[in-house]
PDB file of C-alpha atoms in Angstrom:
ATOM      1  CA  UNK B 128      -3.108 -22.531  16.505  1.00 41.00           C
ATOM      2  CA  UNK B 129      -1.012 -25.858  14.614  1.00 39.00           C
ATOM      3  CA  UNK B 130       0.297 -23.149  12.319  1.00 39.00           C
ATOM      4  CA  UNK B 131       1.223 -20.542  14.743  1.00 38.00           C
ATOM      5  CA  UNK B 132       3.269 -23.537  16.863  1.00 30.00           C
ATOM      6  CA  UNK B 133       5.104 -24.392  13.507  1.00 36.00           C
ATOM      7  CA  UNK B 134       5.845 -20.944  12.749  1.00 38.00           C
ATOM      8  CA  UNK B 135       7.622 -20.230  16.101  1.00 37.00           C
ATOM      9  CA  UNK B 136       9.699 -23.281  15.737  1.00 35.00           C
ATOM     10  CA  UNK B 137      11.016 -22.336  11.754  1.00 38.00           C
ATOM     11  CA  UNK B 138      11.659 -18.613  12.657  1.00 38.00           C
ATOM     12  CA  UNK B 139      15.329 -18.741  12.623  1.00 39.00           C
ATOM     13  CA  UNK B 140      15.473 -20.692   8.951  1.00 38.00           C
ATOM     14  CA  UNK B 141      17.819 -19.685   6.776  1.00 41.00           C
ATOM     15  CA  UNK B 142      16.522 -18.619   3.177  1.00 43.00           C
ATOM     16  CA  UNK B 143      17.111 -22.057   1.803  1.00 42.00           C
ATOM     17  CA  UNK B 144      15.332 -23.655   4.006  1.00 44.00           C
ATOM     18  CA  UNK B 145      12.436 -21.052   4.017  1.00 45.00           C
ATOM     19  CA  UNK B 146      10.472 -22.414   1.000  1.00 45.00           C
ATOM     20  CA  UNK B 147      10.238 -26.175   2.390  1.00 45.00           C
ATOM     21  CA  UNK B 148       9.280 -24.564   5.559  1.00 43.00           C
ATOM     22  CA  UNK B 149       6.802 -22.261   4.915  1.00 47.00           C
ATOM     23  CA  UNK B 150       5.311 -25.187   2.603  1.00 47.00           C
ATOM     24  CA  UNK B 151       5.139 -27.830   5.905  1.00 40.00           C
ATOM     25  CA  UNK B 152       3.636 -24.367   7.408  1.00 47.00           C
ATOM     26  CA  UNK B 153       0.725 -24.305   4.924  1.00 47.00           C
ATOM     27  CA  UNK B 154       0.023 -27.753   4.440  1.00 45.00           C
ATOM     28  CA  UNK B 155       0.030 -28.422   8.241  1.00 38.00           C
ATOM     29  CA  UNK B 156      -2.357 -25.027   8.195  1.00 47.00           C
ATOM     30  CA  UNK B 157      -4.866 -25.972   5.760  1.00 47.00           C
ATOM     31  CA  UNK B 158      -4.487 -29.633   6.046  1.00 42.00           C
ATOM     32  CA  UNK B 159      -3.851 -30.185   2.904  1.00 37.00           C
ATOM     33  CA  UNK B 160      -2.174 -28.945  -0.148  1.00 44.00           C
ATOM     34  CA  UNK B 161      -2.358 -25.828  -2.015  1.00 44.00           C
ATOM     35  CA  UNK B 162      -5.648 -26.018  -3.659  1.00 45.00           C
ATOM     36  CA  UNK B 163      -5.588 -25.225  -7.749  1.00 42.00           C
ATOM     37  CA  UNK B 164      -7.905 -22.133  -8.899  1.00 42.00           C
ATOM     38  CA  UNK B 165     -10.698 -23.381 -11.131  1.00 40.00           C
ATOM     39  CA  UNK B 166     -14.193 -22.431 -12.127  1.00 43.00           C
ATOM     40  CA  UNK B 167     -16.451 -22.275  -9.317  1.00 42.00           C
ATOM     41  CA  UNK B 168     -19.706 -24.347  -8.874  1.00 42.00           C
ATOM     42  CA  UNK B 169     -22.292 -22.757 -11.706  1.00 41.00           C
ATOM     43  CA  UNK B 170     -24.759 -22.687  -9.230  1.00 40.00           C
ATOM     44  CA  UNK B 171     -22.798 -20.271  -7.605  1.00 46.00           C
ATOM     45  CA  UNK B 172     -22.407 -17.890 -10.508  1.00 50.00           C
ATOM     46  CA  UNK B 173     -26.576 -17.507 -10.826  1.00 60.00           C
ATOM     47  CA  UNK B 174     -26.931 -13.911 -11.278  1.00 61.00           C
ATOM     48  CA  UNK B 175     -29.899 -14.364  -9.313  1.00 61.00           C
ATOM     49  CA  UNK B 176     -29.471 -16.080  -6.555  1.00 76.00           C
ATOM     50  CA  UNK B 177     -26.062 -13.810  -6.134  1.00 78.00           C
ATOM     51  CA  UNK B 178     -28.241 -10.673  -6.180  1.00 75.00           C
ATOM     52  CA  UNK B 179     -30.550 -11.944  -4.064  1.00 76.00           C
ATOM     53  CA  UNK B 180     -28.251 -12.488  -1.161  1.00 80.00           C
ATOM     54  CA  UNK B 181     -26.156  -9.320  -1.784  1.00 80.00           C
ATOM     55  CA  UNK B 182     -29.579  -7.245  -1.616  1.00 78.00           C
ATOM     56  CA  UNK B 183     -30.457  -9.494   1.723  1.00 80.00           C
ATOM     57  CA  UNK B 184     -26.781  -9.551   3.588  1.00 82.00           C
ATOM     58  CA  UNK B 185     -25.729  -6.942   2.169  1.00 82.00           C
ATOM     59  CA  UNK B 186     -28.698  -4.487   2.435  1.00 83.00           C
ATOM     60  CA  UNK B 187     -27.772  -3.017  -1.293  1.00 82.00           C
ATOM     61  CA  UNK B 188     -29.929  -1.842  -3.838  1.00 85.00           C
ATOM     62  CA  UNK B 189     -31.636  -4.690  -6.004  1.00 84.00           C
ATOM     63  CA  UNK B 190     -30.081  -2.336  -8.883  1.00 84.00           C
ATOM     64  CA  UNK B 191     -26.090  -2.375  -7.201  1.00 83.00           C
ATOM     65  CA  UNK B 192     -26.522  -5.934  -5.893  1.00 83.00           C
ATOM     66  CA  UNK B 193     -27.249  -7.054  -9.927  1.00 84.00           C
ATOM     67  CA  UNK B 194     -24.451  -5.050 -10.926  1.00 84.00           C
ATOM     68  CA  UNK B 195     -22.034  -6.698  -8.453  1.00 85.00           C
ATOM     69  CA  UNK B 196     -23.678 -10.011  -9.260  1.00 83.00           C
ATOM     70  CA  UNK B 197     -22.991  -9.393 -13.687  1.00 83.00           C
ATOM     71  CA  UNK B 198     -19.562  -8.189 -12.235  1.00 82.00           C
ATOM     72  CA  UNK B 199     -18.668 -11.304 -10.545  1.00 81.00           C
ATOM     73  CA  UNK B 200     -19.001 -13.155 -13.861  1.00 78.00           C
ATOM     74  CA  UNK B 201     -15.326 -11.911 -14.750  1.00 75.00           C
ATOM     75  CA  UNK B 202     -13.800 -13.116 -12.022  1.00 75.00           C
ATOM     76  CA  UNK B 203     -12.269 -16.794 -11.364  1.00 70.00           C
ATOM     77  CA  UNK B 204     -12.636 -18.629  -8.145  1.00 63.00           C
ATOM     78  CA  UNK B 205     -11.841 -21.482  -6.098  1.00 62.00           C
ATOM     79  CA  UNK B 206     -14.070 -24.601  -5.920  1.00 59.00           C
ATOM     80  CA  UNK B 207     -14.037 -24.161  -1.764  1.00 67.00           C
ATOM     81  CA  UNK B 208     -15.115 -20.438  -1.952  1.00 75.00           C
ATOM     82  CA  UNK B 209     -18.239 -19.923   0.190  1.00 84.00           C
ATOM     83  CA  UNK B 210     -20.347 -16.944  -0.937  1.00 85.00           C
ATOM     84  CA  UNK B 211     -22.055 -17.267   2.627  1.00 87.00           C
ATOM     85  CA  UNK B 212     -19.322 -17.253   4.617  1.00 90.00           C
ATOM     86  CA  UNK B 213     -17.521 -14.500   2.530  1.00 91.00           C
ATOM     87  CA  UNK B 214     -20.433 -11.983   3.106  1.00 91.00           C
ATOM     88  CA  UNK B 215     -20.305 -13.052   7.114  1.00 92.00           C
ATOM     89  CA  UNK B 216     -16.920 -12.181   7.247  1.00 93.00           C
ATOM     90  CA  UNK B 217     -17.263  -8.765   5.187  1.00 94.00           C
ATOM     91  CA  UNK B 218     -20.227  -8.030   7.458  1.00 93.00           C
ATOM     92  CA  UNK B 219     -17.928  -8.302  10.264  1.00 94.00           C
ATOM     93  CA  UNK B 220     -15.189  -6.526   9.511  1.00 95.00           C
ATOM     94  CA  UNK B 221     -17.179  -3.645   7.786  1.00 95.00           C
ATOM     95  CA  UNK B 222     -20.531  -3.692   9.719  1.00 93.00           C
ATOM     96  CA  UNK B 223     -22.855  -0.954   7.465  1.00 91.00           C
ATOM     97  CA  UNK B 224     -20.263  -0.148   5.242  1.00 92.00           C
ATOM     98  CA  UNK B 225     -19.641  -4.092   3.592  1.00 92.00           C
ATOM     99  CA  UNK B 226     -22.095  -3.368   1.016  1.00 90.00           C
ATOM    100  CA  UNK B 227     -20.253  -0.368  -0.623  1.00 91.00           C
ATOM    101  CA  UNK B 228     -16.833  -2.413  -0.140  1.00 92.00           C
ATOM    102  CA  UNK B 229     -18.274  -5.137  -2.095  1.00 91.00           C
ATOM    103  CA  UNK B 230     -19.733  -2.806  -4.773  1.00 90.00           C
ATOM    104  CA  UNK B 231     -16.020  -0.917  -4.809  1.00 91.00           C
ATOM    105  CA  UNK B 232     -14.480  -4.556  -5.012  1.00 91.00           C
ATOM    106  CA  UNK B 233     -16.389  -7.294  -5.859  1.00 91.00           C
ATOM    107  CA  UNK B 234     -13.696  -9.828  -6.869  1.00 90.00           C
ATOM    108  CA  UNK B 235     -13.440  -9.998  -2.293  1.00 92.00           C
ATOM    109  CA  UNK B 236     -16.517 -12.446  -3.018  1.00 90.00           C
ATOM    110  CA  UNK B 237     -14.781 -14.822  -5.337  1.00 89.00           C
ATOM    111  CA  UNK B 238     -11.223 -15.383  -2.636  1.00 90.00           C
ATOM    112  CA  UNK B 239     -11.413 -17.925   0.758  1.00 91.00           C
ATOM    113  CA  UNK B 240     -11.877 -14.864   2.982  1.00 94.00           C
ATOM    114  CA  UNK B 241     -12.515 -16.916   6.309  1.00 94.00           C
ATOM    115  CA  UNK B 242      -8.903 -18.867   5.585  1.00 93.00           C
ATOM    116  CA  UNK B 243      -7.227 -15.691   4.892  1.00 95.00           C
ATOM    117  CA  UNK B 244      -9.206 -14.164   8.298  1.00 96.00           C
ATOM    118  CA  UNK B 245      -7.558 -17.319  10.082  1.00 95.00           C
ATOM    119  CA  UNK B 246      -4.173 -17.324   9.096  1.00 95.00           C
ATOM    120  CA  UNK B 247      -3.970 -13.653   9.080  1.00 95.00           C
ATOM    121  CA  UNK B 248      -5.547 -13.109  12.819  1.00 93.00           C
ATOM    122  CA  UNK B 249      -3.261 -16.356  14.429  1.00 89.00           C
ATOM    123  CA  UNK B 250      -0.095 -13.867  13.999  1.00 85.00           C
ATOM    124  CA  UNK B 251      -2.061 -11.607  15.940  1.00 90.00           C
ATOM    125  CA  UNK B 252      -3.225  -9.334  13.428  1.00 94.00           C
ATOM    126  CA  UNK B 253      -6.399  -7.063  14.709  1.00 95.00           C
ATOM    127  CA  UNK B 254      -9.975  -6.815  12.634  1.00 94.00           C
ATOM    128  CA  UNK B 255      -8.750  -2.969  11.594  1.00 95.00           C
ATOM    129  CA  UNK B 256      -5.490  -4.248  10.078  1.00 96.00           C
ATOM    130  CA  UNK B 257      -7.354  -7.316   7.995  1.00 96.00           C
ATOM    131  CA  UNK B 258      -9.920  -4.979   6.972  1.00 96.00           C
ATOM    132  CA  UNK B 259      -7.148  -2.596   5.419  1.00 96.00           C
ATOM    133  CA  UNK B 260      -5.751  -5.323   3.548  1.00 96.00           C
ATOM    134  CA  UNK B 261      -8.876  -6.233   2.210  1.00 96.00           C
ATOM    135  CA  UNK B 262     -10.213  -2.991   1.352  1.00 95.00           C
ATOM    136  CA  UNK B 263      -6.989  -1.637  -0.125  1.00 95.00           C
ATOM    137  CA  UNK B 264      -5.089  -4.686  -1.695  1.00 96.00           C
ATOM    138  CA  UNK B 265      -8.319  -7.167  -3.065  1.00 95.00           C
ATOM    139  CA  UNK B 266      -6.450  -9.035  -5.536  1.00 94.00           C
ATOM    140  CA  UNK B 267      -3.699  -9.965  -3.100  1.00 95.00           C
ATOM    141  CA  UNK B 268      -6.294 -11.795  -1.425  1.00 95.00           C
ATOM    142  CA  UNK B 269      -7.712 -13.459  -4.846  1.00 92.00           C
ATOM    143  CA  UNK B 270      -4.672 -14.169  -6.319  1.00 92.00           C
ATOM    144  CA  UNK B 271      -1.665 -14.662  -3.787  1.00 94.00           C
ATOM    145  CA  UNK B 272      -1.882 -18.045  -2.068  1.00 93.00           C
ATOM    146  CA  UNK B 273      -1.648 -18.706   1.349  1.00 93.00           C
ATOM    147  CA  UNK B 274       2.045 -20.783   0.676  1.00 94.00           C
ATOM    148  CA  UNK B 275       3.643 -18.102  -0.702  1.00 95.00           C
ATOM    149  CA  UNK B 276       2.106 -15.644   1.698  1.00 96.00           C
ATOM    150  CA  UNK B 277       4.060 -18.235   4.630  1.00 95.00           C
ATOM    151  CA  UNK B 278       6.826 -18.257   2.567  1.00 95.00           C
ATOM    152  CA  UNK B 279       7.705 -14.789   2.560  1.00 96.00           C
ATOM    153  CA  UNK B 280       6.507 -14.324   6.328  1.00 95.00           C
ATOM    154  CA  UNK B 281       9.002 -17.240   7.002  1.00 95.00           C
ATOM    155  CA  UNK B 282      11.838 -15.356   5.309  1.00 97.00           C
ATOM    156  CA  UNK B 283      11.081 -11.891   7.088  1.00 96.00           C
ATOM    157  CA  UNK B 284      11.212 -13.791  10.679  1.00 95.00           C
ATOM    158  CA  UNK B 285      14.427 -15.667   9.200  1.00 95.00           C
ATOM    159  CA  UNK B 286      16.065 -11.793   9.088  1.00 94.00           C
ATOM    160  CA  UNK B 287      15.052 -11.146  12.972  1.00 94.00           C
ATOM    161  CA  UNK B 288      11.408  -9.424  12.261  1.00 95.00           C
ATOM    162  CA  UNK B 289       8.657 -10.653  14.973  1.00 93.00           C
ATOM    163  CA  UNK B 290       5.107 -11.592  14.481  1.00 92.00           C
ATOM    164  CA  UNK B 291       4.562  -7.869  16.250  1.00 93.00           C
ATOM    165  CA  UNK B 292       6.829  -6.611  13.247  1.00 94.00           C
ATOM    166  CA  UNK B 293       5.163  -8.186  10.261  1.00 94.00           C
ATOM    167  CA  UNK B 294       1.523  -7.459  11.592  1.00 94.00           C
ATOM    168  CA  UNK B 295       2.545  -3.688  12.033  1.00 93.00           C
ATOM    169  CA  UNK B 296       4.868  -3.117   9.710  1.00 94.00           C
ATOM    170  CA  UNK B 297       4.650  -5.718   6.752  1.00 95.00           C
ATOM    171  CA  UNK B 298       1.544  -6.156   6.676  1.00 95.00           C
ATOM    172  CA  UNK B 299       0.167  -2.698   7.743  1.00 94.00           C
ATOM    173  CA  UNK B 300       1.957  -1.175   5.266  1.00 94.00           C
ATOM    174  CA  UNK B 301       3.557  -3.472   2.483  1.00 95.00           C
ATOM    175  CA  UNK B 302       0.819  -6.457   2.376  1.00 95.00           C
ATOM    176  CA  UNK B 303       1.425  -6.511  -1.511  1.00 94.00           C
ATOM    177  CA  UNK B 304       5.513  -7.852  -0.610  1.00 96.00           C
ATOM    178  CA  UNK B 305       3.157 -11.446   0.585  1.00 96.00           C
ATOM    179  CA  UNK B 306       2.518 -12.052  -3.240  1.00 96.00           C
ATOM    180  CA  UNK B 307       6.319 -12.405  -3.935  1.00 95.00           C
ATOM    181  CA  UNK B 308       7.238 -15.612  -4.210  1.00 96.00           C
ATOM    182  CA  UNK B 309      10.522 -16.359  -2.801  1.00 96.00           C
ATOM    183  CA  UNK B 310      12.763 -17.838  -4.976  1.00 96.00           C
ATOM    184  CA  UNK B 311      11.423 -16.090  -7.493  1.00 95.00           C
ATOM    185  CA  UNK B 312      11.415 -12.815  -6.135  1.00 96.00           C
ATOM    186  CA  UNK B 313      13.361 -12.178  -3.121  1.00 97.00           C
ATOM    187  CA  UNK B 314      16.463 -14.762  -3.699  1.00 96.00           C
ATOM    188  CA  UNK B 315      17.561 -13.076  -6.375  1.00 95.00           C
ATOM    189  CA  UNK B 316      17.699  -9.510  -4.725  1.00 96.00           C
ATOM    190  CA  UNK B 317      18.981 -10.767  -1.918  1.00 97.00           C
ATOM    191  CA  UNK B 318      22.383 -12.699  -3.692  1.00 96.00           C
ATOM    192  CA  UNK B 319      22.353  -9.090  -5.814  1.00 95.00           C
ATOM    193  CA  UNK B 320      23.138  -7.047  -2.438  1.00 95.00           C
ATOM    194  CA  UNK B 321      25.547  -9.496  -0.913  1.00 95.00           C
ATOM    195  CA  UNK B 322      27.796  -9.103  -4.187  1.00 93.00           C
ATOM    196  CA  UNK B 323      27.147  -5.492  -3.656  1.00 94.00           C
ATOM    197  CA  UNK B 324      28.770  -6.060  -0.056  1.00 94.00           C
ATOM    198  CA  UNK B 325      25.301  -5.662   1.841  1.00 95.00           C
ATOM    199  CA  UNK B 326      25.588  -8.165   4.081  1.00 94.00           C
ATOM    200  CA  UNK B 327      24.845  -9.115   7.927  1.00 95.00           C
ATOM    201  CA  UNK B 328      23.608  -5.909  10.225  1.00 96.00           C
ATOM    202  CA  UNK B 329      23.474  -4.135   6.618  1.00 96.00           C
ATOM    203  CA  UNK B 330      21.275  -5.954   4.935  1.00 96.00           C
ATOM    204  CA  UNK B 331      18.825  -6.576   8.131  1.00 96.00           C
ATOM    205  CA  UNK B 332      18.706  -2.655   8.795  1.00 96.00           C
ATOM    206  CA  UNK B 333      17.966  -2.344   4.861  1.00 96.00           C
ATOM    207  CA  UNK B 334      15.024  -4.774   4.785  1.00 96.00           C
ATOM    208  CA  UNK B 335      14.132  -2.920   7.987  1.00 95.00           C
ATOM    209  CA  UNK B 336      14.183   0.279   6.649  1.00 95.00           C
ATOM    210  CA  UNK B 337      13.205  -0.185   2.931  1.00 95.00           C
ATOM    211  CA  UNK B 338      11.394  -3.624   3.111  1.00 95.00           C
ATOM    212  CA  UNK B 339      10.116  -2.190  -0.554  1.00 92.00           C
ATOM    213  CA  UNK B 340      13.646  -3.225  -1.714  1.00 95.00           C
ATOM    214  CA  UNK B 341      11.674  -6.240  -3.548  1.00 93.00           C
ATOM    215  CA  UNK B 342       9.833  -4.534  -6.094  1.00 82.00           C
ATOM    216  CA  UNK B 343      10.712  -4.638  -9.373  1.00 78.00           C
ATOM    217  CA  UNK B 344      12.763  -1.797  -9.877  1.00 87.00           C
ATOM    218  CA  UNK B 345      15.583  -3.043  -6.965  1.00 93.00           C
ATOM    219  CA  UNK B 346      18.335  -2.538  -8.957  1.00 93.00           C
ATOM    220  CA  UNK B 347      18.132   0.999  -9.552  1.00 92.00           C
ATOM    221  CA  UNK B 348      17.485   1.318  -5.730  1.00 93.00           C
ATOM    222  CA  UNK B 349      20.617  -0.736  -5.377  1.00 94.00           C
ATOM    223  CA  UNK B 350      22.679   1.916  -7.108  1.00 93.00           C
ATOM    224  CA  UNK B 351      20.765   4.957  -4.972  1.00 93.00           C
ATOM    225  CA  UNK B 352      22.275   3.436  -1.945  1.00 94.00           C
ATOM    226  CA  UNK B 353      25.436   2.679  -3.632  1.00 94.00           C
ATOM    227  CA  UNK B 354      25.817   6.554  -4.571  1.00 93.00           C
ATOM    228  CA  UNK B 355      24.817   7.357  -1.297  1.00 92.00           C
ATOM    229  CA  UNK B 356      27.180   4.908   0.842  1.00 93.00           C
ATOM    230  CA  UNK B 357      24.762   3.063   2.801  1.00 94.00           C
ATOM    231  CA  UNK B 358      23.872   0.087   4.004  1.00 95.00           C
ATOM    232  CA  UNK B 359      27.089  -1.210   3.399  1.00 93.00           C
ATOM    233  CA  UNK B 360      26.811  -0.359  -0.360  1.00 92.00           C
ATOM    234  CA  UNK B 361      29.530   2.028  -2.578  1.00 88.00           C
ATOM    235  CA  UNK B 362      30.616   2.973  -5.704  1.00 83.00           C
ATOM    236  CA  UNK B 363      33.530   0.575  -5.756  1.00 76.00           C
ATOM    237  CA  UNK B 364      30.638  -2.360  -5.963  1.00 58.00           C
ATOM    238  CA  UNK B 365      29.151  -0.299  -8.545  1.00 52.00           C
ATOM    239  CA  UNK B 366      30.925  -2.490 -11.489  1.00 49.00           C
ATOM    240  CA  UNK B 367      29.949  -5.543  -9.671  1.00 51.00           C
ATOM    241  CA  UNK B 368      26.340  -5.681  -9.397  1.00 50.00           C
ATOM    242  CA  UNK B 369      25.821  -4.392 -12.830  1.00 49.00           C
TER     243      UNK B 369
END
């Protein structure tokens, strides 16, 4: 609950001020800094001993639980992953059906599924909702940290979006938009619309309505709504923004 009481007191940040934030978020979350990938434990990459527990946990085939196992061998993880706990957690969120998630993505194994769980479920979001994530978008869960994950919740609540919001909405539905980092990625589109005049109510009903505005491709969406006079946007800031 630390984190949740830190998040309700940085909601109405400002997007400077998000980064540092979200950072005092995610240290004060995990209780310590970000941790580095590395190569896990070798002991925890025995083919074996992998298969062995997928076949037990998992009830899988001895044949499907060595091919997840020889899978696994690709994959990079974190020194604090917990094979264990990971297959607990898949086991409750799937019930019968975590062995045939595991065998459609096995690279779930290698992330800290119980601190994702956590931080996910204190903003309220329900087993169905984590689940979806999990099933649908695996490598955000492998790959994205858990800072940048604050850092761009942080920013949507700094634009007026509630923890109700970003569990139904972001979440639900654009889970990938937690892997940009945002500086990197959502700065810059967001000093590209207010030279384009998108500003205020206009740019909070545009991240409302097209939160997908921070893909890659933003400037040709730019010019869509440009041609199409909305969100503040026109033709005359055509010349501008290009």
């Amino acid at each position: 609950m630390q984190a949740q009481i830190v998040l309700s007191t940085t909601s109405n940040v400002g997007l400077g001020k998000c980064s540092r934030s979200a950072c005092i978020v995610t240290r004060a979350y995990l209780g310590s800094n970000a941790r580095p990938k590395q190569q896990v434990n070798p002991t925890c990459r025995n083919n074996f001993c992998v298969a062995v527990q997928l076949s037990r946990k998992l009830d899988l085939p001895q044949e499907a639980a060595n091919v997840v196992a020889e899978q696994l061998q690709q994959y990079e993880t974190s020194s604090n992953c917990d094979l264990e706990a990971n297959l607990g957690l898949l086991l409750q969120l799937y019930g019968e059906r975590a062995g045939k998630v595991v065998s459609h993505a096995p690279q779930l194994l290698t992330a800290e599924l119980p601190l994702w769980y956590t931080f996910l479920t204190e903003y309220g979001a329900p087993k169905n909702i984590v689940a979806k994530v999990a099933t649908e978008h695996p490598d955000l869960l492998v790959h994205t940290s858990i800072h940048t994950a604050g850092c761009t919740i942080l920013f949507f609540k700094s634009m007026g979006w509630r923890n109700e919001q970003i569990i139904r909405r972001l979440i639900a539905y654009y889970p990938y938009l937690l892997a940009r980092d945002v500086e990197r990625d959502i700065h810059p589109v967001i000093e590209y619309l207010d030279k384009a005049g998108c500003q205020g109510e206009d740019l909070r009903l545009l991240l409302w309505e097209y939160p997908r505005i921070f893909a890659k491709d933003y400037r040709r969406q730019v010019r869509k709504f440009q041609y199409l006079s909305m969100y503040g946007l026109s033709l005359s800031s055509t010349r501008s923004t290009l």
